[in-house]
Tab-separated table of C-alpha atoms and ligand atoms in Angstrom:
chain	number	residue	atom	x	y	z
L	1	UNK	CA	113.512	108.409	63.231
L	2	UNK	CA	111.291	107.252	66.288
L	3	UNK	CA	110.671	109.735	68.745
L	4	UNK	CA	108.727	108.872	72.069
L	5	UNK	CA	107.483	111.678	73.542
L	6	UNK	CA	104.910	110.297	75.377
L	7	UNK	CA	106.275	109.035	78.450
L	8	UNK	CA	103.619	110.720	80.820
L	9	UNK	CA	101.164	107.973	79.710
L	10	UNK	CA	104.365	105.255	79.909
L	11	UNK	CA	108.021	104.714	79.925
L	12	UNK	CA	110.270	102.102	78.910
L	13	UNK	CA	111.284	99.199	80.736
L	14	UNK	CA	114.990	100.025	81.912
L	15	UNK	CA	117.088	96.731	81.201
L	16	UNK	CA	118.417	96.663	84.883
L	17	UNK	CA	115.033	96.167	85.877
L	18	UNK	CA	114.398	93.334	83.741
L	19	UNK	CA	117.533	91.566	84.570
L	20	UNK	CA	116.166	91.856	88.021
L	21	UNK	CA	112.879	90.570	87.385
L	22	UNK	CA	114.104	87.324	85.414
L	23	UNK	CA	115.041	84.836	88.144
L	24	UNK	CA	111.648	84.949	89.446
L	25	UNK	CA	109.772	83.922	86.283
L	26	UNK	CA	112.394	80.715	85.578
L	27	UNK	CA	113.319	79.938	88.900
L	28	UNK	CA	112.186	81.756	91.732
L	29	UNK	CA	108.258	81.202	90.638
L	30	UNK	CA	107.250	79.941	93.846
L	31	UNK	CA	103.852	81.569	95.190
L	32	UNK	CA	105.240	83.929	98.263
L	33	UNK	CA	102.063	82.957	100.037
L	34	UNK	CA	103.158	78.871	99.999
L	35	UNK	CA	104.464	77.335	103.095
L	36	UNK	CA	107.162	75.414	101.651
L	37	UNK	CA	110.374	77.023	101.799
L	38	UNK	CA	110.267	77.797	98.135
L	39	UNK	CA	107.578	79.992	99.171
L	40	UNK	CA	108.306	81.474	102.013
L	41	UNK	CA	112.068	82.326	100.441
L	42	UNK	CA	110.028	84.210	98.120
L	43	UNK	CA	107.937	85.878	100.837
L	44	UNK	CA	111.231	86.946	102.456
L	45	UNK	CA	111.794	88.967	99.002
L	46	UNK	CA	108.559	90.234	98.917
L	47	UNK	CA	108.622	92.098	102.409
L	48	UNK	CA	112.771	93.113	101.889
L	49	UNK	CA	110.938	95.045	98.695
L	50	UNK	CA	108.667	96.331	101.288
L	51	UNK	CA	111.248	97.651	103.570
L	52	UNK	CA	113.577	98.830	100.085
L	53	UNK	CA	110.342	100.835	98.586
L	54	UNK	CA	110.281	103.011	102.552
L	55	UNK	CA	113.798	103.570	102.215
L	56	UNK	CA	112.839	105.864	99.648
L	57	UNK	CA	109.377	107.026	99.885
L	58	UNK	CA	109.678	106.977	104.272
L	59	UNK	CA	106.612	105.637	106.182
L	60	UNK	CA	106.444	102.344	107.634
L	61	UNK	CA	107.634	99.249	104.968
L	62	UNK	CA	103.880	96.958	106.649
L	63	UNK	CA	102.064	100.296	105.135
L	64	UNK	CA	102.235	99.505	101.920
L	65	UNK	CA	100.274	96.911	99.717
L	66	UNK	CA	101.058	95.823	96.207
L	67	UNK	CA	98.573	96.379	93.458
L	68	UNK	CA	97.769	95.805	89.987
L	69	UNK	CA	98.321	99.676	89.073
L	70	UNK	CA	97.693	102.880	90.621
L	71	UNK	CA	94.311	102.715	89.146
L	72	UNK	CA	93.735	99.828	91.650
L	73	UNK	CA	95.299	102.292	94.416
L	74	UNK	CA	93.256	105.254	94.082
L	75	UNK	CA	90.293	103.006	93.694
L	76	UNK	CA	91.176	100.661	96.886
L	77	UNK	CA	92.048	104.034	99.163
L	78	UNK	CA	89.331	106.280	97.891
L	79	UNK	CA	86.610	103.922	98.198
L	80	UNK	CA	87.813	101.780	101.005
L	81	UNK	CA	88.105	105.225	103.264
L	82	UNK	CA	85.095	105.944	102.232
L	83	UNK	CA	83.186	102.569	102.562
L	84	UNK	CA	84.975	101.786	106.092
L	85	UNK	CA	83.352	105.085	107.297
L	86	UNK	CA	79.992	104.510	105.464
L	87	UNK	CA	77.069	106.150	107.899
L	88	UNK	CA	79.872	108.251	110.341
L	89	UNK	CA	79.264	111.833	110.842
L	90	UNK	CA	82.175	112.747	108.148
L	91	UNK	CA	80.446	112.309	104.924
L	92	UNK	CA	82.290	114.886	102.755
L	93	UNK	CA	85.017	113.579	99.957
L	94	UNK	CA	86.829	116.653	98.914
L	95	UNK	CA	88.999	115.923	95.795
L	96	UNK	CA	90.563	118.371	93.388
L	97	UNK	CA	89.267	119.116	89.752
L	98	UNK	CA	92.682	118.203	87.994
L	99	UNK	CA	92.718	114.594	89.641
L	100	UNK	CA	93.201	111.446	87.697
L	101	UNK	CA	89.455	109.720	86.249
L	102	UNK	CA	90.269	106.949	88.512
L	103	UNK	CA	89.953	109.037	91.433
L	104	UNK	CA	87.518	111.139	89.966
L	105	UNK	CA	85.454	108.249	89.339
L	106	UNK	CA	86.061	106.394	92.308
L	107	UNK	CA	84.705	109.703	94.230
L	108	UNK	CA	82.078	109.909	92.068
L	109	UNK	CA	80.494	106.156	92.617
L	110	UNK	CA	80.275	107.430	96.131
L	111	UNK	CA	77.643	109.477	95.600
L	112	UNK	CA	75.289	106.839	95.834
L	113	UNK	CA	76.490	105.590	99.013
L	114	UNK	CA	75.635	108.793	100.657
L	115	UNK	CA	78.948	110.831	100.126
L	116	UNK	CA	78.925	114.340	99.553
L	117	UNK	CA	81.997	114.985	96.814
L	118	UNK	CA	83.268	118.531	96.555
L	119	UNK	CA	86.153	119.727	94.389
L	120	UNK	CA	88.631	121.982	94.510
L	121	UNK	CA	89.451	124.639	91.746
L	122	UNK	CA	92.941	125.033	90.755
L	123	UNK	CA	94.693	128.655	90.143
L	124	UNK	CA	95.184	129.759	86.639
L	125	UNK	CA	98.603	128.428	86.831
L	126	UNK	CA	97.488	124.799	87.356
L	127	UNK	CA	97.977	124.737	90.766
L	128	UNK	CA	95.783	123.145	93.957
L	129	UNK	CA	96.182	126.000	96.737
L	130	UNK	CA	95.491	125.810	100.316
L	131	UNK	CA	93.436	129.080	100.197
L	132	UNK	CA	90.835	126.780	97.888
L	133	UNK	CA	90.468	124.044	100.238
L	134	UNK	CA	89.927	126.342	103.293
L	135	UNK	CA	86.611	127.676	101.821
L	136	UNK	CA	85.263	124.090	101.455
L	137	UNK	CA	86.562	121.489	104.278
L	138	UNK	CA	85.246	121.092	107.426
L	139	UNK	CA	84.637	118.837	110.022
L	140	UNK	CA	82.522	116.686	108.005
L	141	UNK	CA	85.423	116.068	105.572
L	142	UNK	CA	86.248	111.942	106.093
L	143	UNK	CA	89.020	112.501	103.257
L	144	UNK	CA	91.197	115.321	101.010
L	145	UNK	CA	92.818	113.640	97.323
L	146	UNK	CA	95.065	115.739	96.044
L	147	UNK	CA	97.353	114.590	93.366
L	148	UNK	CA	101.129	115.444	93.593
L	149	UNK	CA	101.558	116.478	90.203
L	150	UNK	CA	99.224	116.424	87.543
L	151	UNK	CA	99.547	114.219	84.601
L	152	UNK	CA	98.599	117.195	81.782
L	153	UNK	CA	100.570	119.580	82.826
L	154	UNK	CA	102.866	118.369	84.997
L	155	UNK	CA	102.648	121.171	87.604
L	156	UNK	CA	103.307	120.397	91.257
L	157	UNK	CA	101.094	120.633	94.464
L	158	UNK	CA	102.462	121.643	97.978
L	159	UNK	CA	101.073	118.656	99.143
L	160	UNK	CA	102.489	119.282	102.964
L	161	UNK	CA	100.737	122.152	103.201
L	162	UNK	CA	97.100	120.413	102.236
L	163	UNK	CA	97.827	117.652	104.356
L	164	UNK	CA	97.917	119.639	107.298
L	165	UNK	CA	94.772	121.615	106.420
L	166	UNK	CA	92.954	118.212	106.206
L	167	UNK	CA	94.988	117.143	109.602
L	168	UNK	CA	93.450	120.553	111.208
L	169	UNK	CA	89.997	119.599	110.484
L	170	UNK	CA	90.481	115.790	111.061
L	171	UNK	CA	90.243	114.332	107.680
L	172	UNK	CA	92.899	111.714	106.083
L	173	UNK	CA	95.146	113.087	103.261
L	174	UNK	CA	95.574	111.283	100.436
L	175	UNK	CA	97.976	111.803	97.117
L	176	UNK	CA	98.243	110.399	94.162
L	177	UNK	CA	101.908	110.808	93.552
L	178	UNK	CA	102.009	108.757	90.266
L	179	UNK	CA	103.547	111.732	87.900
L	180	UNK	CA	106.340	112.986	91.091
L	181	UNK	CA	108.512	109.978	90.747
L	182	UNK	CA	111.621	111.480	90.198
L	183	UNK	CA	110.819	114.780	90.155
L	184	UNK	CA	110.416	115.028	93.729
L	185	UNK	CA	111.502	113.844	96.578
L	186	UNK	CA	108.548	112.030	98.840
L	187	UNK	CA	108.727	111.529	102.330
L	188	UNK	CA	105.717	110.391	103.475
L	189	UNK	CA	106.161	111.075	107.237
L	190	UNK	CA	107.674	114.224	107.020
L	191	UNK	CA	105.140	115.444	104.554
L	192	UNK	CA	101.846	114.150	106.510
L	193	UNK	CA	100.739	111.977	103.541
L	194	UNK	CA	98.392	108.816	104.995
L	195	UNK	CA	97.833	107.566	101.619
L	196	UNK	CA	99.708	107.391	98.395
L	197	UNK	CA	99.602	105.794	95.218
L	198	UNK	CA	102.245	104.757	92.526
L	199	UNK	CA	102.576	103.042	89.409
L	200	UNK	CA	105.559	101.165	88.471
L	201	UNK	CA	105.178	101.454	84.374
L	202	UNK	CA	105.663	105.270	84.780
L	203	UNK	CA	109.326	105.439	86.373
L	204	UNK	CA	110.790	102.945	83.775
L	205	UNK	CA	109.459	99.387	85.549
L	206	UNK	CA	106.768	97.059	84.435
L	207	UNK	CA	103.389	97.609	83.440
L	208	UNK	CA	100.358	95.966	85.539
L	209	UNK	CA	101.892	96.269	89.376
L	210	UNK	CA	101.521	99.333	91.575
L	211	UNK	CA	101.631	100.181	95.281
L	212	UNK	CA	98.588	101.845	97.754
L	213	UNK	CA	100.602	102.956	101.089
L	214	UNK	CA	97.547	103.350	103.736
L	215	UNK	CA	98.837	104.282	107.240
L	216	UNK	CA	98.385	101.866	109.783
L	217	UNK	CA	96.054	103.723	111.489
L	218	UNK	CA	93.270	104.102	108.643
L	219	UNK	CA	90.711	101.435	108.585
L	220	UNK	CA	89.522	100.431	104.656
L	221	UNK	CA	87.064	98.200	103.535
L	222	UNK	CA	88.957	95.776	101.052
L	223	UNK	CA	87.604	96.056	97.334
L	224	UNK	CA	89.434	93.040	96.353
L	225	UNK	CA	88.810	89.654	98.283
L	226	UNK	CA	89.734	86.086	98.494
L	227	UNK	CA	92.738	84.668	99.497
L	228	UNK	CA	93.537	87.074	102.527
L	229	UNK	CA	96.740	88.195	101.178
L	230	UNK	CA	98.047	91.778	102.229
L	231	UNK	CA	96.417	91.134	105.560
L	232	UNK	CA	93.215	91.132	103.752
L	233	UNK	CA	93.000	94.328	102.370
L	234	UNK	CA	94.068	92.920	98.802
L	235	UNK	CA	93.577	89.563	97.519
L	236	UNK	CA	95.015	88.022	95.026
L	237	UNK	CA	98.528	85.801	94.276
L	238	UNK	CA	101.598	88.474	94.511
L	239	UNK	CA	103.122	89.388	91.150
L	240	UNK	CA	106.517	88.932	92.662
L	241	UNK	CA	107.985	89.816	89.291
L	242	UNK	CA	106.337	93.152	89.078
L	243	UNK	CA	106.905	93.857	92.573
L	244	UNK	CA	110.984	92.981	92.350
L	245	UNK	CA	110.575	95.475	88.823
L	246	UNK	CA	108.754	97.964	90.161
L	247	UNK	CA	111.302	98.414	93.841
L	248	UNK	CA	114.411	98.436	91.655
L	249	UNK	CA	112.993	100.816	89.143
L	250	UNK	CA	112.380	102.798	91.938
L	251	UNK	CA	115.639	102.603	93.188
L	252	UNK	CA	117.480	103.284	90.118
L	253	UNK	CA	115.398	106.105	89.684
L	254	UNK	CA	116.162	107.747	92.819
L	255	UNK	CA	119.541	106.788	92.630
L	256	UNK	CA	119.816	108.428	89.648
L	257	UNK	CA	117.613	111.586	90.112
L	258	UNK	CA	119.914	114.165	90.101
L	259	UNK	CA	121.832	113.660	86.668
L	260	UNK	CA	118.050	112.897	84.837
L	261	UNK	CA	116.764	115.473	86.235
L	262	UNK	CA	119.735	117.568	84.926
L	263	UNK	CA	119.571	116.589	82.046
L	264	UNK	CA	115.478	116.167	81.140
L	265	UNK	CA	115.191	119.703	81.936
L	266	UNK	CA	117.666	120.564	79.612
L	267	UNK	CA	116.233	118.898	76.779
L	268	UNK	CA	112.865	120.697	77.705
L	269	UNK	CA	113.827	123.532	77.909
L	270	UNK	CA	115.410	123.612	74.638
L	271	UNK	CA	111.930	121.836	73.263
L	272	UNK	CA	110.701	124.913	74.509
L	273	UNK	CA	112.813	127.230	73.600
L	274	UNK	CA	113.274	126.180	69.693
L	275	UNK	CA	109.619	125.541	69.430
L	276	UNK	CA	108.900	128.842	70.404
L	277	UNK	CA	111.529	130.413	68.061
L	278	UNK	CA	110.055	128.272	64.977
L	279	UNK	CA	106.347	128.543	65.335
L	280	UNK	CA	104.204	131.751	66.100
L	281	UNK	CA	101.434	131.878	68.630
L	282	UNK	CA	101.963	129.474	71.518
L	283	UNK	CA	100.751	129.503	74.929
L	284	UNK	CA	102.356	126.684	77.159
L	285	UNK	CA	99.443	125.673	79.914
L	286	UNK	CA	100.268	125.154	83.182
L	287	UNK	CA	103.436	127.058	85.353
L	288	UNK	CA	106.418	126.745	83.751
L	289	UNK	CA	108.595	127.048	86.761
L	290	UNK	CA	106.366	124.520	88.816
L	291	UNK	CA	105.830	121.745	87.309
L	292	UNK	CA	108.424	118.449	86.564
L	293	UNK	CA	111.113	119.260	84.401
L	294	UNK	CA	109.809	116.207	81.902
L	295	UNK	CA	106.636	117.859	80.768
L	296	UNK	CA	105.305	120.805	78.435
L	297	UNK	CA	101.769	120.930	77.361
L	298	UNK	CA	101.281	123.449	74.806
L	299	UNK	CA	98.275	125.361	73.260
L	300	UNK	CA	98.400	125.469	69.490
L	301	UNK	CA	96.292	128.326	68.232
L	302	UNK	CA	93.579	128.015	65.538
L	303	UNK	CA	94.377	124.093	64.952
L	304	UNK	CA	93.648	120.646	66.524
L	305	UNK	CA	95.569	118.903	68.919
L	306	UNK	CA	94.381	115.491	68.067
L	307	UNK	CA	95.763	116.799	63.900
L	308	UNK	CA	98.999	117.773	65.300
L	309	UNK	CA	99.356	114.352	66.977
L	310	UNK	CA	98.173	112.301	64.190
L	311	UNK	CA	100.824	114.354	61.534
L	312	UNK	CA	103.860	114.071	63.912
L	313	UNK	CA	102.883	110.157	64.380
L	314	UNK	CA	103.098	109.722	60.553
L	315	UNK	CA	106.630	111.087	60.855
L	316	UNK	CA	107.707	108.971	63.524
L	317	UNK	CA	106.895	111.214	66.678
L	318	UNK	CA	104.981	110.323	69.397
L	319	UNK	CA	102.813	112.956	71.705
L	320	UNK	CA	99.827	113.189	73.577
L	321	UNK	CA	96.754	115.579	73.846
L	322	UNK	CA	96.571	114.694	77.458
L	323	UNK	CA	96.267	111.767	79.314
L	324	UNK	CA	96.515	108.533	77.506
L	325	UNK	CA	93.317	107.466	79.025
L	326	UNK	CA	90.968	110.148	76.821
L	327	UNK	CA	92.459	108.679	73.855
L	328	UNK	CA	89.211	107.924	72.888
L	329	UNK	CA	87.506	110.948	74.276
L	330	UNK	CA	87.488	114.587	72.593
L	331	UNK	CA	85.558	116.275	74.554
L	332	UNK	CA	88.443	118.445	75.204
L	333	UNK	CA	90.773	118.058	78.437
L	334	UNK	CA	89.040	119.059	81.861
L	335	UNK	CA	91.934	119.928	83.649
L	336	UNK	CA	92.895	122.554	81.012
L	337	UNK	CA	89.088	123.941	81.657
L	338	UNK	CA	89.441	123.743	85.463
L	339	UNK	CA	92.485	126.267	84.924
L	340	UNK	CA	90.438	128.880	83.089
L	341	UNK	CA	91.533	127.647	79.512
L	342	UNK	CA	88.939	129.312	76.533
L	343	UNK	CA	86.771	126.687	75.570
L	344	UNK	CA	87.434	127.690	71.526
L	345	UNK	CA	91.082	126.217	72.757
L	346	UNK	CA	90.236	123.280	74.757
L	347	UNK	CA	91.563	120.704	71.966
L	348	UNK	CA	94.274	123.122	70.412
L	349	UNK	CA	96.739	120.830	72.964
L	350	UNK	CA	99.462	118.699	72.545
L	351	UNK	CA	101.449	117.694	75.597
L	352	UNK	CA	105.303	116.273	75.345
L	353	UNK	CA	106.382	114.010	78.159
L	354	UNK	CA	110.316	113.903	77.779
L	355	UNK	CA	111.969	110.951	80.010
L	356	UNK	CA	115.192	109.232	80.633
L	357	UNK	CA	115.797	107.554	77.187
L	358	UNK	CA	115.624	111.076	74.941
L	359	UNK	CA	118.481	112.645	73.201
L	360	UNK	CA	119.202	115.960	71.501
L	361	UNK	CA	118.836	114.512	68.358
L	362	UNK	CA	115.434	113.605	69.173
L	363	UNK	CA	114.267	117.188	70.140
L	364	UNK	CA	115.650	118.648	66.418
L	365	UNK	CA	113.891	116.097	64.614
L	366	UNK	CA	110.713	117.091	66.765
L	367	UNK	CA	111.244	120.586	66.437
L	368	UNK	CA	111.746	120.127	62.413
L	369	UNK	CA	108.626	117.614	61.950
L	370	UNK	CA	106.424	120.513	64.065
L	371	UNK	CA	107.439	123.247	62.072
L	372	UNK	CA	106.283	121.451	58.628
L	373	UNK	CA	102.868	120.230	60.873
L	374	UNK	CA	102.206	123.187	62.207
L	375	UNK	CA	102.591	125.174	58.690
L	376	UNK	CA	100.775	122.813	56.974
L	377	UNK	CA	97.711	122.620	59.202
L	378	UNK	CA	97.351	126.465	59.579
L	379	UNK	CA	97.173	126.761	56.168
L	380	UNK	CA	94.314	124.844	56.023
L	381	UNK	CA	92.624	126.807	59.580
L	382	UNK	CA	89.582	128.612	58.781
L	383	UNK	CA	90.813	130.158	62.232
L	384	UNK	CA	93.284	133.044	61.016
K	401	LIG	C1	98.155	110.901	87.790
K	401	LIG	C2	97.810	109.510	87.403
K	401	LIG	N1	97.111	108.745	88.252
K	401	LIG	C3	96.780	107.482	87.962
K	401	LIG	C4	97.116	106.921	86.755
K	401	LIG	C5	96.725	105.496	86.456
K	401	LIG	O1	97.844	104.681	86.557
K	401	LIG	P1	97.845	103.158	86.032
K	401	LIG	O2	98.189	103.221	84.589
K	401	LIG	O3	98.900	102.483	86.854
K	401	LIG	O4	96.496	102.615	86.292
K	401	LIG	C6	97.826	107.678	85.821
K	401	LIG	C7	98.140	107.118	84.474
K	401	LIG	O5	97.932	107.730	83.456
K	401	LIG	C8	98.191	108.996	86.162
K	401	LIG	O6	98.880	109.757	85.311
């Protein structure tokens, strides 16, 4: 049996969304920027996807721009705040120590362009609280990035609440709201979000397109130039295909919220619950009450996460130590050290990602391959 557990780092393409991207590889392949009427037919699609995608996530449909992923996002809005406002009297980035390396990096790289980054600690729990951004903004913050919910542990940020600290002092809020969709509902007007990021290969669309919405009112320098698409703030011919994929994934996925959501926390919660029935000495990371109903990241006593991953692989199951990205990293998971996590248990971690194509079935055979991986690597422990 195959059993994907992994769908944090991506999901499967739902069929409905290829169907709908199909037309516009074999006939519909017209470049939406082209002045024939081939292209500008196209171009018509491309803004009704604009106006579809604020349906659902609110703002204004000329606020958002199509990207590559949400890797592009974070690093066009982090950087292009930052470089617009290059030599202002706000200087200070303040971005929190769970976030995502591509906003942690793109913060980073502005270090040498005179930026002043400072982080904020989450509670023991996993979560971002306002209490820890009051001791550190001011009125020399240009910018706040805080994710919506993190991608290890899937616990959720009160990202309203932040906003309006930043708003009190002046600074632009941005979230990174990749891991929310559809866990949570996003409004971006009524929760005071100016910039947002998502990723269309993480709520069952295509891989390689994304979305950066940047309020109208937010000057950023482009990262990406050329052909003056996206009114110059991203260059570059549209993947129409992706962006079709990636509005009717959305759709269907917030069309179809309630009844997943039923029934992923379910199946969770019964991962959970069996797990901790069968095996001794677990510690799940993270709040279990808030955080998505998709994810559990567990701590494994005395053994390795990276060995529990590899043995459930060889038996058909597929997890994660954290976020796809450190694949090829051990150091052992910041975020789980930002939230007070012993370093002798910093790679004792395994984290399941349940989404919409898992069954019950699934979760027993899990459950039963653990119990035989988690035996047989604890025998071997020198860690009793
Ligand atoms: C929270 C978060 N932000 C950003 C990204 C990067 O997204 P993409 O794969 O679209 O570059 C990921 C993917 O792992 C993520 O989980």
């Amino acid at each position: 049996m195959q059993v994907y557990l992994d769908n944090a780092a991506t999901t499967r393409v739902d069929k409905r969304v290829i169907q709908a991207m199909k037309p516009y590889y074999s006939k519909l392949y017209a470049n939406a920027s082209s002045i024939h009427l081939l292209g500008q037919r196209n171009n018509l699609d491309l803004m009704e996807a604009k106006e579809r995608i604020s349906k659902i996530i609110g703002g204004e449909a000329r606020s958002i721009y199509f990207t590559s992923s949400a890797t592009e996002s974070n690093n066009m809005i982090v950087k292009g705040v930052a470089l617009a406002n290059r030599g202002g009297k706000r200087n200070k980035i303040i971005i929190s120590e769970m976030e995502h390396p591509c906003v942690r990096e793109s913060a980073h790289s502005l270090k040498e362009e005179g930026f002043k980054i400072e982080y904020i600690k989450p509670n023991k729990k996993g979560i971002i609280t306002k209490a820890e951004l009051e001791k550190i903004i001011d009125d020399k913050t240009l910018l706040v990035s805080v994710m919506m919910v993190n991608n290890e542990i899937g616990t959720i940020n009160n990202v309203k609440q932040l906003a309006k600290l930043a708003h009190d002092h002046g600074a632009y809020f941005h979230t990174d709201a990749v891991q929310a969709v559809p866990y949570l509902e996003i409004d971006i007007k009524k929760m005071g979000i100016d910039m947002l990021s998502l990723s269309a290969h993480k709520f069952n669309g295509p891989k390689g397109v994304g979305l950066a919405y940047i309020d109208s009112k937010i000057k950023i320098k482009p990262l990406i130039v050329g052909g003056g698409q996206e009114e110059g703030l991203r260059a570059g011919t549209y993947n129409l295909p992706g962006i079709i994929g990636m509005t009717k994934a959305l759709e269907l996925a917030y069309n179809e919220r309630d009844e997943y959501i039923k029934r992923v926390k379910e199946l969770r919660d019964y991962l959970w619950k069996e797990m901790n029935k069968e095996i001794s000495d677990l510690k799940l990371n993270g709040d279990l009450a808030k955080r998505v109903p998709a994810n559990l990241n567990v701590m494994f006593y005395s053994i390795e996460g990276e060995a529990i991953l590899i043995d459930l692989s060889r038996q058909g199951v597929s997890v994660s130590t954290g976020s796809a990205c450190s694949a090829t990293d051990l150091k052992g998971s910041y975020v789980l050290k930002s939230i007070g996590l012993d370093k002798n248990y910093l790679n004792s971690n395994v984290r399941f990602s349940l989404g919409k194509y898992n069954t019950k079935e699934e979760i027993d055979y899990t459950i039963k391959c653990l119990k035989k991986t988690v035996k047989r690597l604890r025998a071997f422990s020198p860690i009793k």
